[in-house]
Coordinates of C-alpha atoms in Angstrom, one line a residue:
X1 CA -23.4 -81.5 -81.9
X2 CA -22.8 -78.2 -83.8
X3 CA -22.8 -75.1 -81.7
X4 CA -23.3 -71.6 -83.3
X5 CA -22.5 -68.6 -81.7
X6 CA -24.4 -65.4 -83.1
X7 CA -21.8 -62.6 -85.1
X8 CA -22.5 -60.4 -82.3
X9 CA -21.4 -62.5 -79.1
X10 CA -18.3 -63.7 -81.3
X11 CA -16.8 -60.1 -82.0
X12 CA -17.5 -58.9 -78.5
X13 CA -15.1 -62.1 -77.5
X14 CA -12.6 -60.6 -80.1
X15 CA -13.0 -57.3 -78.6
X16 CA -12.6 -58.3 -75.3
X17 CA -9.7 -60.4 -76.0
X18 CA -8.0 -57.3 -78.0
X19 CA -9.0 -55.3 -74.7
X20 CA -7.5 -57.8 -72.7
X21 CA -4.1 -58.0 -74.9
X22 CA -3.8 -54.3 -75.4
X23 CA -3.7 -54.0 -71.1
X24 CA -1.3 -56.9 -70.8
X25 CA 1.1 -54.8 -73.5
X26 CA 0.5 -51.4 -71.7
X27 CA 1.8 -52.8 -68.3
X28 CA 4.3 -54.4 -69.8
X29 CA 5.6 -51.2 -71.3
X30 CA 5.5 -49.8 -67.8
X31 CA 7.5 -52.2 -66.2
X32 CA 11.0 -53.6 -67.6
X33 CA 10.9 -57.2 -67.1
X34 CA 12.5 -59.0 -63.8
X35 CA 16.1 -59.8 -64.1
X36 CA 16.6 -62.6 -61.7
X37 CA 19.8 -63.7 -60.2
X38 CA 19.7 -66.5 -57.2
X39 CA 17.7 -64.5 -54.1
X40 CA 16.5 -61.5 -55.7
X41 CA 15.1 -59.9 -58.9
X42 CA 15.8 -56.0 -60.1
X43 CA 13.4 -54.5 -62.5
X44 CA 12.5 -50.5 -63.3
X45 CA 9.2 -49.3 -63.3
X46 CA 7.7 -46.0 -65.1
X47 CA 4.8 -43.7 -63.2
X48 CA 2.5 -41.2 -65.4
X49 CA 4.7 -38.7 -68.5
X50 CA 3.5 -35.5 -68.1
X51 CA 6.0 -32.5 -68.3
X52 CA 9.3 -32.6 -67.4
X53 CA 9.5 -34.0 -64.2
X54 CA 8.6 -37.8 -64.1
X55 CA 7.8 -40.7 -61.5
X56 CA 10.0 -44.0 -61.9
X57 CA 11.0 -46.6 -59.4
X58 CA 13.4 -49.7 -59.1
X59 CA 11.7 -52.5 -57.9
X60 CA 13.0 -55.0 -55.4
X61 CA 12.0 -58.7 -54.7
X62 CA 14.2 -60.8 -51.9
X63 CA 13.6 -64.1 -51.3
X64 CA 12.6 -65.0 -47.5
X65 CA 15.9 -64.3 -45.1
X66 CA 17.8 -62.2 -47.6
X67 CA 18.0 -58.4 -47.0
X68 CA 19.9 -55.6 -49.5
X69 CA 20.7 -52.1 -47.9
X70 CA 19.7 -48.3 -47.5
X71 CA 22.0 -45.6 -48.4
X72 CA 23.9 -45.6 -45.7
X73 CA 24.6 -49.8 -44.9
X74 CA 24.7 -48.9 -40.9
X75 CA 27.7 -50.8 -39.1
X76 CA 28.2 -53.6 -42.4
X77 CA 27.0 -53.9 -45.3
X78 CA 27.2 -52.9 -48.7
X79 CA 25.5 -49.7 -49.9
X80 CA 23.8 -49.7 -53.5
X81 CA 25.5 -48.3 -56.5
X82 CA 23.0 -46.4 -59.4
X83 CA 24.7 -45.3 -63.1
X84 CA 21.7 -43.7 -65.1
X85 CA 24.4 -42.1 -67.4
X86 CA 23.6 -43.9 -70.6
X87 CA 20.0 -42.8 -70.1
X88 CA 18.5 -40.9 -73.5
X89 CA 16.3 -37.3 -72.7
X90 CA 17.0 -37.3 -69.2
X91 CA 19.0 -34.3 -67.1
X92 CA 19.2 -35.7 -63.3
X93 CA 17.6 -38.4 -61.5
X94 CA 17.3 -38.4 -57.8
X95 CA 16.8 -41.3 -55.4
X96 CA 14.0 -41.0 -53.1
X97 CA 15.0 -43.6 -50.2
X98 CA 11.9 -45.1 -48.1
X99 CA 12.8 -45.5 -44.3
X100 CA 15.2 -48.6 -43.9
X101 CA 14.5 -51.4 -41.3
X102 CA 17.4 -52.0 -38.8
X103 CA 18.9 -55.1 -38.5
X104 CA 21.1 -57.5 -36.3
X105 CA 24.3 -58.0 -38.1
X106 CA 25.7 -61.0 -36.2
X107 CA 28.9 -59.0 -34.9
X108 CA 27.5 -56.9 -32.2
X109 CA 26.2 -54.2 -34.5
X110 CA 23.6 -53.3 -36.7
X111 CA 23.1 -53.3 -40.6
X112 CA 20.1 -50.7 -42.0
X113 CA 18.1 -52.0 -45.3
X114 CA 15.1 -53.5 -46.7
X115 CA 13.6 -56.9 -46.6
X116 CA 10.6 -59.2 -49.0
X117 CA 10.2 -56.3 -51.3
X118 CA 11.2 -52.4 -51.9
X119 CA 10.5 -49.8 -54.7
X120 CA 13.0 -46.7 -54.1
X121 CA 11.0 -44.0 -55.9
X122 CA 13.1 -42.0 -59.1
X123 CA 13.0 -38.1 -59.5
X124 CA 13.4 -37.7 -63.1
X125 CA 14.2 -34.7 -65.1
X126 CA 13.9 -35.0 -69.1
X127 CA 16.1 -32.4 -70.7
X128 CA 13.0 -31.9 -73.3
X129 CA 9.6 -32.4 -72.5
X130 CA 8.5 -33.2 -75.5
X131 CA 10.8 -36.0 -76.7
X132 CA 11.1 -39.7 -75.9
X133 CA 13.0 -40.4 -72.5
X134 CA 14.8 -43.8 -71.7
X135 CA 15.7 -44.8 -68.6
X136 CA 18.6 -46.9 -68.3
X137 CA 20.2 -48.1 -65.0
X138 CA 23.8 -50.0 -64.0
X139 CA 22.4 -51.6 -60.4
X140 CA 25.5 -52.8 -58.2
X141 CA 23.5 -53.8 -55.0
X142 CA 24.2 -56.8 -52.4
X143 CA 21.6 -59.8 -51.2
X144 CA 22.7 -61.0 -47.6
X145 CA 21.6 -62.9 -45.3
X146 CA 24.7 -65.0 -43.3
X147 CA 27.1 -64.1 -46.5
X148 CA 26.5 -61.2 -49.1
X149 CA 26.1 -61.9 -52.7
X150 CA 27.3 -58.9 -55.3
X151 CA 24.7 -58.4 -57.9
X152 CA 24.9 -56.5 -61.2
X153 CA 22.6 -55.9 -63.3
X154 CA 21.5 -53.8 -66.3
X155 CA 18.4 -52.4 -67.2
X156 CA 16.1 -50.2 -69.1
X157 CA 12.6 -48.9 -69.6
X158 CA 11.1 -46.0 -72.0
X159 CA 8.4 -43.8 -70.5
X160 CA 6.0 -43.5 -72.6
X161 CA 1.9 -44.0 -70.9
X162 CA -0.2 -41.0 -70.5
X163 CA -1.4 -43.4 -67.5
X164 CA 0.9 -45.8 -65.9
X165 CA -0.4 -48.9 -64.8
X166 CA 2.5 -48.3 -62.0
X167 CA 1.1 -45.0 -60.4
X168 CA -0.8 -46.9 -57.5
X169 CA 2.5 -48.6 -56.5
X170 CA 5.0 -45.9 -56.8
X171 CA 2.7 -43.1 -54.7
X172 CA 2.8 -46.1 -52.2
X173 CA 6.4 -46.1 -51.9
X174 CA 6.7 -42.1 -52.0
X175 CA 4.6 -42.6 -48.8
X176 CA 7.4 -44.4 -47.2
X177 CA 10.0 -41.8 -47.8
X178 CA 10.7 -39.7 -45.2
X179 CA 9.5 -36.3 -44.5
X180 CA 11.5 -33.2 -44.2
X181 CA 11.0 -31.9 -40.9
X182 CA 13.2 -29.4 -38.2
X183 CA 13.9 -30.0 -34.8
X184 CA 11.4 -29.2 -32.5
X185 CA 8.5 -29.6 -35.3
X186 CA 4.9 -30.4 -33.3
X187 CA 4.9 -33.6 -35.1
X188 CA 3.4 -37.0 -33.5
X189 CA 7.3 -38.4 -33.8
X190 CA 9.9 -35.5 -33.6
X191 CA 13.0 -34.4 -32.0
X192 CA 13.1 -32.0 -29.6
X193 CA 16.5 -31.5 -28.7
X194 CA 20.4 -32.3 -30.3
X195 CA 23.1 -31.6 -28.1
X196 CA 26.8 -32.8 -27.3
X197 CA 28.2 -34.1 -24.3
X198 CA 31.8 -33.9 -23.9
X199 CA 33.9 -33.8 -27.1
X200 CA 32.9 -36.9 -29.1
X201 CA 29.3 -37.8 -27.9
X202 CA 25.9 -36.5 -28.9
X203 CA 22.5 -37.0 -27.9
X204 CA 19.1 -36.6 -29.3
X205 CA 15.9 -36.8 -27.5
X206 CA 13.1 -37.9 -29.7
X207 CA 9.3 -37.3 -28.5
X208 CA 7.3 -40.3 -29.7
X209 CA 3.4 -41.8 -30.0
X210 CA 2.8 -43.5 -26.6
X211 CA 1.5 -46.6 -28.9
X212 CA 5.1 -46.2 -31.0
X213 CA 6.4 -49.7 -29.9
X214 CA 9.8 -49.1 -31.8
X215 CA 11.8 -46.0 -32.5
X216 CA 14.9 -46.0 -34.3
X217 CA 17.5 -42.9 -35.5
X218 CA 19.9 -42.9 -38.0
X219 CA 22.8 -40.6 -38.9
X220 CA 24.4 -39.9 -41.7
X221 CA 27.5 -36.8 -42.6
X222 CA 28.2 -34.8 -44.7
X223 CA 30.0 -36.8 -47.0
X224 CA 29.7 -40.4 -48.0
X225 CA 33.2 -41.0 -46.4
X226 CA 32.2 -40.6 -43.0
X227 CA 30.9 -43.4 -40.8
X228 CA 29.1 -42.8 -38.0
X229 CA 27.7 -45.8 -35.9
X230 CA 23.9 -46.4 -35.6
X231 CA 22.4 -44.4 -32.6
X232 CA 21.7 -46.1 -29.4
X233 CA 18.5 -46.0 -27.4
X234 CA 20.0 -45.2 -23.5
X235 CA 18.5 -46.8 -21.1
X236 CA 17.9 -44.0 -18.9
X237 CA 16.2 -40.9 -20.4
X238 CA 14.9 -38.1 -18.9
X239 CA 11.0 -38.2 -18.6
X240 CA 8.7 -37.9 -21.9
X241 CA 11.4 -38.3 -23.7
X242 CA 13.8 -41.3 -25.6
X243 CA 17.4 -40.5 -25.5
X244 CA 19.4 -41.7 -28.1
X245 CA 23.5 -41.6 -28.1
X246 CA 26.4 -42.0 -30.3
X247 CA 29.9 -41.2 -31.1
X248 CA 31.8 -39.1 -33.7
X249 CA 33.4 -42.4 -34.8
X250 CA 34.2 -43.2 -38.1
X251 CA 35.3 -39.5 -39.2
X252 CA 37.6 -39.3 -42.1
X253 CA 41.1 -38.5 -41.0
X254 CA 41.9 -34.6 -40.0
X255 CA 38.0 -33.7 -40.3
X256 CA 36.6 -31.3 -37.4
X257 CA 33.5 -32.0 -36.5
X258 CA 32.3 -28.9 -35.5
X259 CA 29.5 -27.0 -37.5
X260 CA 29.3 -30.2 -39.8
X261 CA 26.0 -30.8 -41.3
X262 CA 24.1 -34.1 -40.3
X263 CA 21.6 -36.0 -41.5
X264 CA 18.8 -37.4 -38.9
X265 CA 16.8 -39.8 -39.8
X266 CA 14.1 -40.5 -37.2
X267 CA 11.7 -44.3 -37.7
X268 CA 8.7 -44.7 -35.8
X269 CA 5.3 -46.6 -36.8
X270 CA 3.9 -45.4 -39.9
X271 CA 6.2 -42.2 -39.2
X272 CA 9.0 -41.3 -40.6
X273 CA 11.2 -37.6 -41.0
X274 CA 14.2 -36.6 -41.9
X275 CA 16.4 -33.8 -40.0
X276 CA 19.0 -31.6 -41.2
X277 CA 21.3 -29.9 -38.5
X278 CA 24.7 -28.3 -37.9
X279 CA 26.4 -30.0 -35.3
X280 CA 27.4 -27.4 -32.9

């Protein structure tokens, strides 16, 4: 049997097919494609051009187990490396870090990063708003989960859609970042109080939600060169209150501490804010 199908019916299949291709293509051009390597993939993604300041991401996928790290790797790890100098059109690009998750690192410590699946949200400045910008990124990272795994890879991604297909997913992740904030903020999770106790210990007390079933503080120096060790939750805390403690460990050599500024960042729930202090 011979089936006809009317002129009509037949170019609105066309059209929707063309339709169809024409959004495949557009979020394609918003995404770079996955570079792969054993337990993980890498790939950039673009947000909205409009003006000079645009919306990227790099996009993390780990396979079940594996982990990479924040910033600041916490007692081991290794901390990701960016090179966006071969870029075309573009002045500066900042890294906007979401809260990291802290983990056991099978030596008594703990190691701070992401698990499953991250996008750190991109800052970018185009040196002309009006030309074409390229993003292209040299990503050193690590995958670990008993041993860590180097992994390089090399990518890029033009930004070019009035619209990103992206958006939705990088707004998401700028959700995750954390939020300025100053000591003594009436915040739902803030600290209240920094202080030192003898010559190399300082403590923070943290107010939190009475539902906030885990809190965690990080803190970073001045420079990347100093290490200090992940805060501890104390035990004993004075009341409303969750005392956290650590050392001025991990200094580099002949540094004073005194007057140095710190970075706090302070996990909790959905909430998350970042602290910048002088330590006193």
């Amino acid at each position: 049997m011979i089936t006809i199908v009317p002129m009509r019916a037949a170019l609105g299949f066309v059209a929707t097919l063309f339709a169809c291709s024409l959004a495949i293509e557009a979020r394609a051009e918003d995404a770079s494609p996955w570079l792969r390597d054993g337990h993980s993939a890498v790939r950039l993604l673009a947000g909205s051009r409009s003006g000079a300041v645009l919306l990227g991401g790099i996009a993390f996928q780990l396979q079940p187990g594996w982990k990479t790290y924040w910033r600041t790797p916490g007692d081991s790890g290794v901390p990701p490396r960016f090179d966006f100098s071969k870029s075309e059109n573009i002045e500066a690009v900042t890294i906007l870090w979401p809260a990291p998750t802290k983990f056991d690192d099978g030596a008594g410590g703990h190691s701070l990063g992401y698990h499953d699946q991250i996008v750190l949200p991109l800052r970018i400045v185009a040196k002309n708003a009006d030309k074409p910008v390229t993003l292209r990124a040299a990503i050193n990272y690590a995958v670990c989960e008993k041993l860590c795994i180097p992994v390089e890879a090399d990518t890029e991604l033009a930004f070019n859609s009035v619209a990103s297909t992206e958006d939705s997913a990088l707004f998401a992740a700028l959700d995750t970042v954390p939020k300025p904030a100053n000591v003594g903020d009436p915040n739902p999770l803030t600290i209240r109080d920094v202080k030192r106790d003898g010559k190399s210990t300082v403590l923070v007390d943290v107010v939190a939600p009475a539902d906030a079933k885990q809190v965690n503080l990080f803190v970073e120096g001045p420079t990347p060169d100093w290490g200090l060790p992940v805060p501890k939750l104390l035990e004993q805390s004075p009341p409303g209150v969750k005392r956290f403690s650590f050392e001025l460990d991990g200094l580099p050599p002949g540094t004073n501490p005194e007057g140095a500024a710190l970075k706090l960042t302070l996990v909790g729930g959905e909430h998350s804010y970042e602290f910048n202090i002088n330590l006193e």
